[in-house]
mmCIF file of C-alpha atoms in Angstrom:
data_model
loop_
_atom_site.group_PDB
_atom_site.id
_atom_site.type_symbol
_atom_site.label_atom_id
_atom_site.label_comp_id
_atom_site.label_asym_id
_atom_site.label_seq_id
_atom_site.Cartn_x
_atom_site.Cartn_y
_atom_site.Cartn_z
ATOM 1 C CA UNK A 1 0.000 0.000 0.000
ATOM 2 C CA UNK A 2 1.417 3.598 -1.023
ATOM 3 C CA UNK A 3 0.163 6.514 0.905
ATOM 4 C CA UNK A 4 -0.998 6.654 4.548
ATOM 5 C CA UNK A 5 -4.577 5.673 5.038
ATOM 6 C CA UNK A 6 -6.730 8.501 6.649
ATOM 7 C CA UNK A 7 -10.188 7.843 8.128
ATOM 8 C CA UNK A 8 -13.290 10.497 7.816
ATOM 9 C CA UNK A 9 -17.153 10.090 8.682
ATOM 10 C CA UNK A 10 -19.021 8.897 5.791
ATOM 11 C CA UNK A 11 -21.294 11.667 4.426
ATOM 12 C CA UNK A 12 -24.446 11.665 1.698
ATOM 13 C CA UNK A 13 -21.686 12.807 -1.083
ATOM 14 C CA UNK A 14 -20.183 9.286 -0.595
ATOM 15 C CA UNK A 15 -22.672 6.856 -1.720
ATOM 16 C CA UNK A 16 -21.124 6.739 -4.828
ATOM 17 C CA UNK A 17 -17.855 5.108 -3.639
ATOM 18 C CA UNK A 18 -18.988 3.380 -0.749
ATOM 19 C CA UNK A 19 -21.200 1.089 -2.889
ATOM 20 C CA UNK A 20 -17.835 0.732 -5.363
ATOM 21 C CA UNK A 21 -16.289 -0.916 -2.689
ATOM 22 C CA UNK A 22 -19.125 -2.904 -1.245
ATOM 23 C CA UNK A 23 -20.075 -4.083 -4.653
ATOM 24 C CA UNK A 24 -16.459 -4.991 -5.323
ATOM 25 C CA UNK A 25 -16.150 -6.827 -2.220
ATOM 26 C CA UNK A 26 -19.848 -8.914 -2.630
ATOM 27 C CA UNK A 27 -17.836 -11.796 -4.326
ATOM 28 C CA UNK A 28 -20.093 -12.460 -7.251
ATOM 29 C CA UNK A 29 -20.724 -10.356 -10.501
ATOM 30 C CA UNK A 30 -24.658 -9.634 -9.191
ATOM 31 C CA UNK A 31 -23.438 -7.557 -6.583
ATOM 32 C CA UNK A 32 -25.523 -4.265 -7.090
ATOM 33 C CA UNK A 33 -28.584 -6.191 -8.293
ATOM 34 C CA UNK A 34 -28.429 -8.336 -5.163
ATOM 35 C CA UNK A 35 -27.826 -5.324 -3.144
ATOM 36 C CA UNK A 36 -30.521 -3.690 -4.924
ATOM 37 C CA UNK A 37 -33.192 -7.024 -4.205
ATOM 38 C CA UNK A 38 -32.273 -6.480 -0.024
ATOM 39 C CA UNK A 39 -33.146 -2.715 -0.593
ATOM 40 C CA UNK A 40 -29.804 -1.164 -0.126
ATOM 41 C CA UNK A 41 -29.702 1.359 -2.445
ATOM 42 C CA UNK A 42 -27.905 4.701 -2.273
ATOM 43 C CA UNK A 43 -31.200 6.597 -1.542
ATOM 44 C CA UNK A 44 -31.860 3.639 1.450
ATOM 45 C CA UNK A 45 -28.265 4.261 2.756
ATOM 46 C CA UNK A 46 -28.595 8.014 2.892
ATOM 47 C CA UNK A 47 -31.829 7.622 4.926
ATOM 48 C CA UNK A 48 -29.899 5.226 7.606
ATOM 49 C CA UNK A 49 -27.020 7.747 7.802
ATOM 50 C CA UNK A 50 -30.177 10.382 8.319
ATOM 51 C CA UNK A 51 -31.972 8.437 11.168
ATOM 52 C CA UNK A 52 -29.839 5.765 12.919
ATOM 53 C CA UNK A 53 -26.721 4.314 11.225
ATOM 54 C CA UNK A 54 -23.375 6.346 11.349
ATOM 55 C CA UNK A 55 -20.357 5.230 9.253
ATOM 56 C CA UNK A 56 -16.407 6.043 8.489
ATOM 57 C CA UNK A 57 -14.303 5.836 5.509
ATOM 58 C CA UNK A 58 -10.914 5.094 4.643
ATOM 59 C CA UNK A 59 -8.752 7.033 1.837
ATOM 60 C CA UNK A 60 -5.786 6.195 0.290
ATOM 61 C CA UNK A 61 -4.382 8.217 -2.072
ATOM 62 C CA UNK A 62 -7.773 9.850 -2.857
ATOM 63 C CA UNK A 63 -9.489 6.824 -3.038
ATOM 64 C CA UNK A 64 -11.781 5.432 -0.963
ATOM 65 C CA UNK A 65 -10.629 1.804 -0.041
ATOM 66 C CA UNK A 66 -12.789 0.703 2.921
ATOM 67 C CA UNK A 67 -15.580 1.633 5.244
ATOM 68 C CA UNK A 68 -17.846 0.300 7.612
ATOM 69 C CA UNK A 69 -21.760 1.509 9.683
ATOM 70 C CA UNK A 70 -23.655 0.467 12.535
ATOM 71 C CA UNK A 71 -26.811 1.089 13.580
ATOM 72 C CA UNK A 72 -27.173 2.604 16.416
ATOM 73 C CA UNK A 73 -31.229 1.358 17.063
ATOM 74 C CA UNK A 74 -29.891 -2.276 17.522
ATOM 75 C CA UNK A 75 -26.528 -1.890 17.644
ATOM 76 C CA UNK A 76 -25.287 -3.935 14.756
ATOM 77 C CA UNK A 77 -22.164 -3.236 13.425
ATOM 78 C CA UNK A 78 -23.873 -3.388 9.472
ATOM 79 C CA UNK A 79 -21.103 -3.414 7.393
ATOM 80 C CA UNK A 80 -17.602 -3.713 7.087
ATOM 81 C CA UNK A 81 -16.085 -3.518 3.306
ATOM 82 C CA UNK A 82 -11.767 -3.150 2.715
ATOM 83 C CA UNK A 83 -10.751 -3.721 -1.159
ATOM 84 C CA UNK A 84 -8.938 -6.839 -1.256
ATOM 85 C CA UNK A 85 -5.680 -4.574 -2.323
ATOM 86 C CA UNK A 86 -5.798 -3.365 1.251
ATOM 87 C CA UNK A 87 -6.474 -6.016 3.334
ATOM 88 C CA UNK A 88 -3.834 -6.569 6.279
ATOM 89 C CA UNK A 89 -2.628 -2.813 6.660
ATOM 90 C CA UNK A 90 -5.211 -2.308 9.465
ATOM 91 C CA UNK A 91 -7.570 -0.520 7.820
ATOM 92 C CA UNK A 92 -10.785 -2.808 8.608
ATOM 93 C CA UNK A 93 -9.271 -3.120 12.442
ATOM 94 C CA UNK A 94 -9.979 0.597 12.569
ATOM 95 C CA UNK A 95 -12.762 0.937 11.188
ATOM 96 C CA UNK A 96 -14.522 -1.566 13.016
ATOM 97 C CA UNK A 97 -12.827 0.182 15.939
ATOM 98 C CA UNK A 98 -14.640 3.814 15.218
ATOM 99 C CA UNK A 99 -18.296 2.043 14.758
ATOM 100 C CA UNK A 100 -17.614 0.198 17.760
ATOM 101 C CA UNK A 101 -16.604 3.394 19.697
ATOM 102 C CA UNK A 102 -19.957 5.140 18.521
ATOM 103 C CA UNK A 103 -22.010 2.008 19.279
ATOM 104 C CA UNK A 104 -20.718 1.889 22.941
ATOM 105 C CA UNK A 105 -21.467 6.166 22.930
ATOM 106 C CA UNK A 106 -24.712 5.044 21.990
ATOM 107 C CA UNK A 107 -25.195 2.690 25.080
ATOM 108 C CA UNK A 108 -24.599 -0.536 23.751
ATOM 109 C CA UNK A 109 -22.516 -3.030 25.400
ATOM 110 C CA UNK A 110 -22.318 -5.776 22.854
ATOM 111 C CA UNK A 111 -22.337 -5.154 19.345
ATOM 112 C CA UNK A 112 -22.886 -7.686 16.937
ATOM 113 C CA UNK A 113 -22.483 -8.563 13.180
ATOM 114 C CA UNK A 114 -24.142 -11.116 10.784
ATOM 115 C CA UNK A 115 -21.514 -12.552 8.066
ATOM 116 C CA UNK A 116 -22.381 -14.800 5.371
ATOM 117 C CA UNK A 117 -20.497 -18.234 5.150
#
């Protein structure tokens, strides 16, 4: 990896490259229409950040490589998504570390995540 990572709070201007990277980490070529079928759409995501999910970003060399939300309703850690370029630099360790931080603000004192097998 060139360039240090930096980390930033996801915003509504992001949807764009947040869903490049979670489609490009779905692992399958349906990725957006699957997305798309579960109702996560960039309009869906912008509500969450709106009413009860909160999320960071990574950036490396002005591009964003990684990010992860939880919800702070249930507290669910929702997703976590690192391009497979960038995987074992410690970029998903801290962003799972950020959402868990804001989770336990929230008053949680579990979170949790679902994973696929």
């Amino acid at each position: 990896m060139t360039g240090a990572p930096t980390f930033r709070e996801i915003g509504p201007a992001d949807m764009e490259a947040i869903f490049a990277v979670r489609i490009a980490t779905w692992h399958n070529d349906r990725g957006a229409e699957e997305l798309t079928k579960l109702g996560i759409t960039r309009d869906s995501v912008r509500r969450m950040l709106h009413d009860s999910h909160r999320g960071w970003l990574c950036i490396v060399n002005s591009r964003v490589v990684g990010f992860a939300m939880g919800n702070k309703l249930n507290g669910e850690m929702w997703v976590i998504a690192v391009l497979k370029d960038y995987e074992g630099n410690g970029i998903g360790k801290r962003l799972l570390l950020l959402v868990e931080e804001w989770l336990l603000s929230e008053g949680w004192n579990e979170v949790w995540l679902t994973t696929d097998p």
